[in-house]
mmCIF file of N, CA and C in Angstrom:
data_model
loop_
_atom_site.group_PDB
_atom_site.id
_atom_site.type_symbol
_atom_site.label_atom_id
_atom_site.label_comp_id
_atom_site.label_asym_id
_atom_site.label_seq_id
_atom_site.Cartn_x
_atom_site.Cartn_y
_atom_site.Cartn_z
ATOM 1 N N UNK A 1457 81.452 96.625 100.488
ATOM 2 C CA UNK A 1457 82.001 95.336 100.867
ATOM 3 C C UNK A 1457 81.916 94.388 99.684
ATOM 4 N N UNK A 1458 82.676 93.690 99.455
ATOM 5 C CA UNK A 1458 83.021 92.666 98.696
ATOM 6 C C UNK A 1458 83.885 91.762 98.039
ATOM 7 N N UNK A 1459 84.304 91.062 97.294
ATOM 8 C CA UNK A 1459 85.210 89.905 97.446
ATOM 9 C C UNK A 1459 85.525 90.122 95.327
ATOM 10 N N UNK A 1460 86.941 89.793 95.099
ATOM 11 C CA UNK A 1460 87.157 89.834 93.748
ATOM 12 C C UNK A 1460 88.438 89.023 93.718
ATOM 13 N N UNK A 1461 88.418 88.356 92.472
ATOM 14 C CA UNK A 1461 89.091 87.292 92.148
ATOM 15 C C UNK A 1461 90.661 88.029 91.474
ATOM 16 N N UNK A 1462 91.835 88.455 91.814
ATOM 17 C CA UNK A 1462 93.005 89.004 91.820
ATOM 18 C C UNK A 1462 93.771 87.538 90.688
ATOM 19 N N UNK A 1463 94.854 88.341 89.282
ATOM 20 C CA UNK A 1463 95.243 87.584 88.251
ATOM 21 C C UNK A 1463 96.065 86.005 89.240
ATOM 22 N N UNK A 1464 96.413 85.852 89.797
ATOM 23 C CA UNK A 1464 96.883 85.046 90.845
ATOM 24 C C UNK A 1464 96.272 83.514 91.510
ATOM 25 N N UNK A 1465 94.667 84.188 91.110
ATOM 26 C CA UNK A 1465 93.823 83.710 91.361
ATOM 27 C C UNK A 1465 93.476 83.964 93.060
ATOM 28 N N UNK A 1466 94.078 84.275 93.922
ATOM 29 C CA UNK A 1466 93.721 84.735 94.647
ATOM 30 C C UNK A 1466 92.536 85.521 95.579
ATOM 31 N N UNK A 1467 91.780 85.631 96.625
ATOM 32 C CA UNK A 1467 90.795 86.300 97.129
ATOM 33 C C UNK A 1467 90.974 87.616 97.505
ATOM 34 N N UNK A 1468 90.568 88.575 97.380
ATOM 35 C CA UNK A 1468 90.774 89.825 98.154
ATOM 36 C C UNK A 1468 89.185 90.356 98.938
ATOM 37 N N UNK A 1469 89.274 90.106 99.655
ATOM 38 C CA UNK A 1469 87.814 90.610 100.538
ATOM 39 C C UNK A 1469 88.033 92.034 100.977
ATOM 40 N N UNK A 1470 86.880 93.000 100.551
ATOM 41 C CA UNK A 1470 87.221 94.346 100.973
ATOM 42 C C UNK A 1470 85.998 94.756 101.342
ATOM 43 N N UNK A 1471 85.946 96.193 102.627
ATOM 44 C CA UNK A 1471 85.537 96.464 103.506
ATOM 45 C C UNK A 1471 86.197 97.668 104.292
ATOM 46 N N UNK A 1472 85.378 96.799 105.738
ATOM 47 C CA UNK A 1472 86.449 97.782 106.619
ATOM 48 C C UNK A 1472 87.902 96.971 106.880
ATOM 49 N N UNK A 1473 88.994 97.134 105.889
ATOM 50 C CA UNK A 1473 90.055 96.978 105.848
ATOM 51 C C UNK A 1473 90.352 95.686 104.724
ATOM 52 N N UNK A 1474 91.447 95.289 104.080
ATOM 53 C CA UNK A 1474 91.206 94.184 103.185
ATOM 54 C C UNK A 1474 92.050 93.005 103.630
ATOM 55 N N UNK A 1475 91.898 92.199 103.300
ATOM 56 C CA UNK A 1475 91.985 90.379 103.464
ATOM 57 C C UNK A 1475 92.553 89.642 102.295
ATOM 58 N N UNK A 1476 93.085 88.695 102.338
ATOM 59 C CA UNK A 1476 93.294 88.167 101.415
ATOM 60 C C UNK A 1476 93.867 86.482 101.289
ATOM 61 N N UNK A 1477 92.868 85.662 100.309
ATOM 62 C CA UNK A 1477 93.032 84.027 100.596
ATOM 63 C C UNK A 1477 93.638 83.904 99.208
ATOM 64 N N UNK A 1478 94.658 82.696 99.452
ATOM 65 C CA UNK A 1478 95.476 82.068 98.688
ATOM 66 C C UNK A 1478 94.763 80.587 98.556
ATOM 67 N N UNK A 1479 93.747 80.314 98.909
ATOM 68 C CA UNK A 1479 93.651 78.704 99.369
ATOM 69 C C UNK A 1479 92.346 78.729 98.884
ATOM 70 N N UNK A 1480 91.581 79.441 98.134
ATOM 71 C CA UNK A 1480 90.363 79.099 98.043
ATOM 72 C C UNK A 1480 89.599 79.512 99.006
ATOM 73 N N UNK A 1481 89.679 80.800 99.981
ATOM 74 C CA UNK A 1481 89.289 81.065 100.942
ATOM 75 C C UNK A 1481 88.783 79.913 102.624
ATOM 76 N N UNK A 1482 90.188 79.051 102.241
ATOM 77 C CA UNK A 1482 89.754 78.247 103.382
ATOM 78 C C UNK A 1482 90.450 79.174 104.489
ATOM 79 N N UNK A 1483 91.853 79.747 104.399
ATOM 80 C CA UNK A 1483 92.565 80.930 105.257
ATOM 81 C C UNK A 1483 92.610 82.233 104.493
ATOM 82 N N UNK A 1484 92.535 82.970 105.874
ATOM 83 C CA UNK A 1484 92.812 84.510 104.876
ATOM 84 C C UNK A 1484 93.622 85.363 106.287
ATOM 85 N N UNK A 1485 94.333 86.390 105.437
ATOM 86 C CA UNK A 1485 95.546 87.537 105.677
ATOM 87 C C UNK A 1485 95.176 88.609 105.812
ATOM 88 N N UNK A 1486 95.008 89.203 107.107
ATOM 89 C CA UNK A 1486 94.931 91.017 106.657
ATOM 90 C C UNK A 1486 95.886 91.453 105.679
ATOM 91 N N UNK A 1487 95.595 91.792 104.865
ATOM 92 C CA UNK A 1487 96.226 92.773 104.373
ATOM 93 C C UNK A 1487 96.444 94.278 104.697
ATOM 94 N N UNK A 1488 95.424 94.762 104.664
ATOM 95 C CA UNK A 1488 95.524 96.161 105.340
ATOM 96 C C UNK A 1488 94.328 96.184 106.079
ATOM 97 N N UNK A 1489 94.427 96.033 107.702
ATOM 98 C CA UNK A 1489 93.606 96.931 108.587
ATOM 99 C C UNK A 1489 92.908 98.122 108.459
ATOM 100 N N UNK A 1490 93.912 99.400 107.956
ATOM 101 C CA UNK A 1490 93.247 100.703 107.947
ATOM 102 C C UNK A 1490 92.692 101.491 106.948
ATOM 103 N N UNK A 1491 92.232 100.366 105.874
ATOM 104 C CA UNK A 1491 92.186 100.798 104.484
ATOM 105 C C UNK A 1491 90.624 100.441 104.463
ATOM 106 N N UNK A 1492 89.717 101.597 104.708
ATOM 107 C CA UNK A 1492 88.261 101.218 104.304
ATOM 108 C C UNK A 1492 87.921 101.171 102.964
ATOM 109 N N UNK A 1493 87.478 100.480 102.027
ATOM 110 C CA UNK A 1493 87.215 100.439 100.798
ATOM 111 C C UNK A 1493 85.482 99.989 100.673
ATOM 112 N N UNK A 1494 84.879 100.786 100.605
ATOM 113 C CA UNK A 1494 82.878 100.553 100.587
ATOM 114 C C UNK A 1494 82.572 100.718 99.482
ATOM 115 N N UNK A 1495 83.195 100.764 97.689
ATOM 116 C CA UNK A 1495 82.582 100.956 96.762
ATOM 117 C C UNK A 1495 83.616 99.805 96.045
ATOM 118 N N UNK A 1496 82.660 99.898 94.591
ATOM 119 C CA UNK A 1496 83.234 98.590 93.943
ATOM 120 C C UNK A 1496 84.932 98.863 93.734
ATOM 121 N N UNK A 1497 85.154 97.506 93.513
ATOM 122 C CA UNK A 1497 86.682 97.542 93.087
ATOM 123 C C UNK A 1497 86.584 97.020 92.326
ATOM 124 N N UNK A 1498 87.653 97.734 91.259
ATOM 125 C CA UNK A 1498 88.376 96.823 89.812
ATOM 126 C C UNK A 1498 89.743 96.383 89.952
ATOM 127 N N UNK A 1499 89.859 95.125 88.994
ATOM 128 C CA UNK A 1499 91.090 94.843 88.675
ATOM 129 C C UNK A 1499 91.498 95.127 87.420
ATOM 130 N N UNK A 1500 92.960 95.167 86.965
ATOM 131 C CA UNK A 1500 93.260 95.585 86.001
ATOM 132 C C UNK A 1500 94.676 94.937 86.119
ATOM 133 N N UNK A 1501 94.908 93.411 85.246
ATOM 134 C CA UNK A 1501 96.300 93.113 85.179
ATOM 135 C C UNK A 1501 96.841 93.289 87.154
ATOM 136 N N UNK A 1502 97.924 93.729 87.674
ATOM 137 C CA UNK A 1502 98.399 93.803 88.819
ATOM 138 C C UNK A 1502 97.761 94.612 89.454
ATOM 139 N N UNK A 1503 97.109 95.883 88.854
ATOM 140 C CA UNK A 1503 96.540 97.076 89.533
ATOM 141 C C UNK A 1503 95.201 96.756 90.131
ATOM 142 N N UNK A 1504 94.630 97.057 91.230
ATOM 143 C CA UNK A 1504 93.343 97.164 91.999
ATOM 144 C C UNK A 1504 92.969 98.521 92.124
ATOM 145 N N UNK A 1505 91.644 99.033 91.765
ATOM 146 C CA UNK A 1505 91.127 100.197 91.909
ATOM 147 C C UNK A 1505 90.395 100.380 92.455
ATOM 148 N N UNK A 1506 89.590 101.696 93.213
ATOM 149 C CA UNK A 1506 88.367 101.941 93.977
ATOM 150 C C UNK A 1506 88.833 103.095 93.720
ATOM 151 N N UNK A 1507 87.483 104.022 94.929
ATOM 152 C CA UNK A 1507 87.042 105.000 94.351
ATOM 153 C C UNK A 1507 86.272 105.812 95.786
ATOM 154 N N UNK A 1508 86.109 106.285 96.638
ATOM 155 C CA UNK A 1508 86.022 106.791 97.825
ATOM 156 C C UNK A 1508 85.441 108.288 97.828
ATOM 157 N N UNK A 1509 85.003 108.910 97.136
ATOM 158 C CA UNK A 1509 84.303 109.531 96.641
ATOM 159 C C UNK A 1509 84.656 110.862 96.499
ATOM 160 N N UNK A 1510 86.021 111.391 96.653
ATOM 161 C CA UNK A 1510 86.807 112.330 95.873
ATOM 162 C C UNK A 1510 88.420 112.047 95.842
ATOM 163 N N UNK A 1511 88.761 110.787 95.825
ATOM 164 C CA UNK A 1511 89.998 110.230 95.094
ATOM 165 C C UNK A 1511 90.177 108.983 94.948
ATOM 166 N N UNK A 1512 90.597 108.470 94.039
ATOM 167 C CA UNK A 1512 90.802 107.446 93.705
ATOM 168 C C UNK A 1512 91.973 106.457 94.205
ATOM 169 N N UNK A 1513 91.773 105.509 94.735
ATOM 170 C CA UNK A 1513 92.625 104.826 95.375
ATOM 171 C C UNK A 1513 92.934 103.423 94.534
ATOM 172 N N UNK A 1514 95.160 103.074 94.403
ATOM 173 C CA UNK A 1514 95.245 102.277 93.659
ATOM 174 C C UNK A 1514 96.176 101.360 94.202
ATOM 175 N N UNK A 1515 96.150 99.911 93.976
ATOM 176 C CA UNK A 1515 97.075 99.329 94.846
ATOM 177 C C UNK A 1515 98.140 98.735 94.183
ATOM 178 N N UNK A 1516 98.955 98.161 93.878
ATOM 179 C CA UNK A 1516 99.324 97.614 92.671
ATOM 180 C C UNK A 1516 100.273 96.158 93.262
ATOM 181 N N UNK A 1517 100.097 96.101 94.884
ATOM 182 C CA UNK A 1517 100.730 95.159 95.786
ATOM 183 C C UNK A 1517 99.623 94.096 96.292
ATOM 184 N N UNK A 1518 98.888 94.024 95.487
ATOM 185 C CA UNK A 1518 97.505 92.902 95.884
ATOM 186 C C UNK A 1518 97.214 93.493 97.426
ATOM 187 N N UNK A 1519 96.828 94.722 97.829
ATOM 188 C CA UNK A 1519 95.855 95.544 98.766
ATOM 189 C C UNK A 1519 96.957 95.828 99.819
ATOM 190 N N UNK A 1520 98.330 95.399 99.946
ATOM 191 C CA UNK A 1520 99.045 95.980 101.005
ATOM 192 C C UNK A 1520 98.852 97.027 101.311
ATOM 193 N N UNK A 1521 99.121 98.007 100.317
ATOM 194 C CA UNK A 1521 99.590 99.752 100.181
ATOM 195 C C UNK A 1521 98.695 99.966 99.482
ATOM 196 N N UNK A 1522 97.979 100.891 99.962
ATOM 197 C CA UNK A 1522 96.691 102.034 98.723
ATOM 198 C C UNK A 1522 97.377 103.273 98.286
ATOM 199 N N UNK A 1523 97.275 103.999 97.246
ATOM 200 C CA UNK A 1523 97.704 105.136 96.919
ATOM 201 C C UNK A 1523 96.511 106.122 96.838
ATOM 202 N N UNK A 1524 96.178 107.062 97.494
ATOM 203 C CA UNK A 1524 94.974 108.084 97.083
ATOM 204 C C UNK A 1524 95.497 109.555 96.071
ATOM 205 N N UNK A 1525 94.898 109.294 94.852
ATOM 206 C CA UNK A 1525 94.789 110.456 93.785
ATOM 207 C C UNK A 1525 94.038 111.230 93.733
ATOM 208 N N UNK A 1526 93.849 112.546 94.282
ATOM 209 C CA UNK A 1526 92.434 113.153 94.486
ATOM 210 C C UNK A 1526 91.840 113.475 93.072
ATOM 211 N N UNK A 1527 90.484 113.187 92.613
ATOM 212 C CA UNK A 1527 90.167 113.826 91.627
ATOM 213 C C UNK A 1527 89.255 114.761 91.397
ATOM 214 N N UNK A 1528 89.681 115.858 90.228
ATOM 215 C CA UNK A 1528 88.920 117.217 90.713
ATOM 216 C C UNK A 1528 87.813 117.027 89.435
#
């Protein structure tokens, strides 16, 4: 669980599913409901990363859509 500051300036709160404040976290947006994310996340320019513990998951839509890459 935790919260990271997106180039936008934006909030993304992640967990069980991710969130996201435009306002300084006075409101926030599901973003994705079914997207558990429990380890750290990076940013990178547009891209968001995590890591789920045999693929790597990437978002590049500020947490709408995750992509999972399995890695061997």
């Amino acid at each position: 669980y935790g919260f990271v500051t997106l180039p936008d300036n934006s909030i993304l709160g992640y967990g069980t599913g991710v969130i996201r404040s435009t306002d300084n976290g006075n409101n926030w947006v599901v973003q994705n409901s079914s997207q558990n994310i429990y380890t750290q996340v990076v940013v990178n320019g547009t891209s968001i990363f995590s890591y789920n513990g045999s693929n790597l998951l990437t978002s590049t839509n500020a947490g709408v859509t995750w992509t999972s890459t399995a890695i061997s």
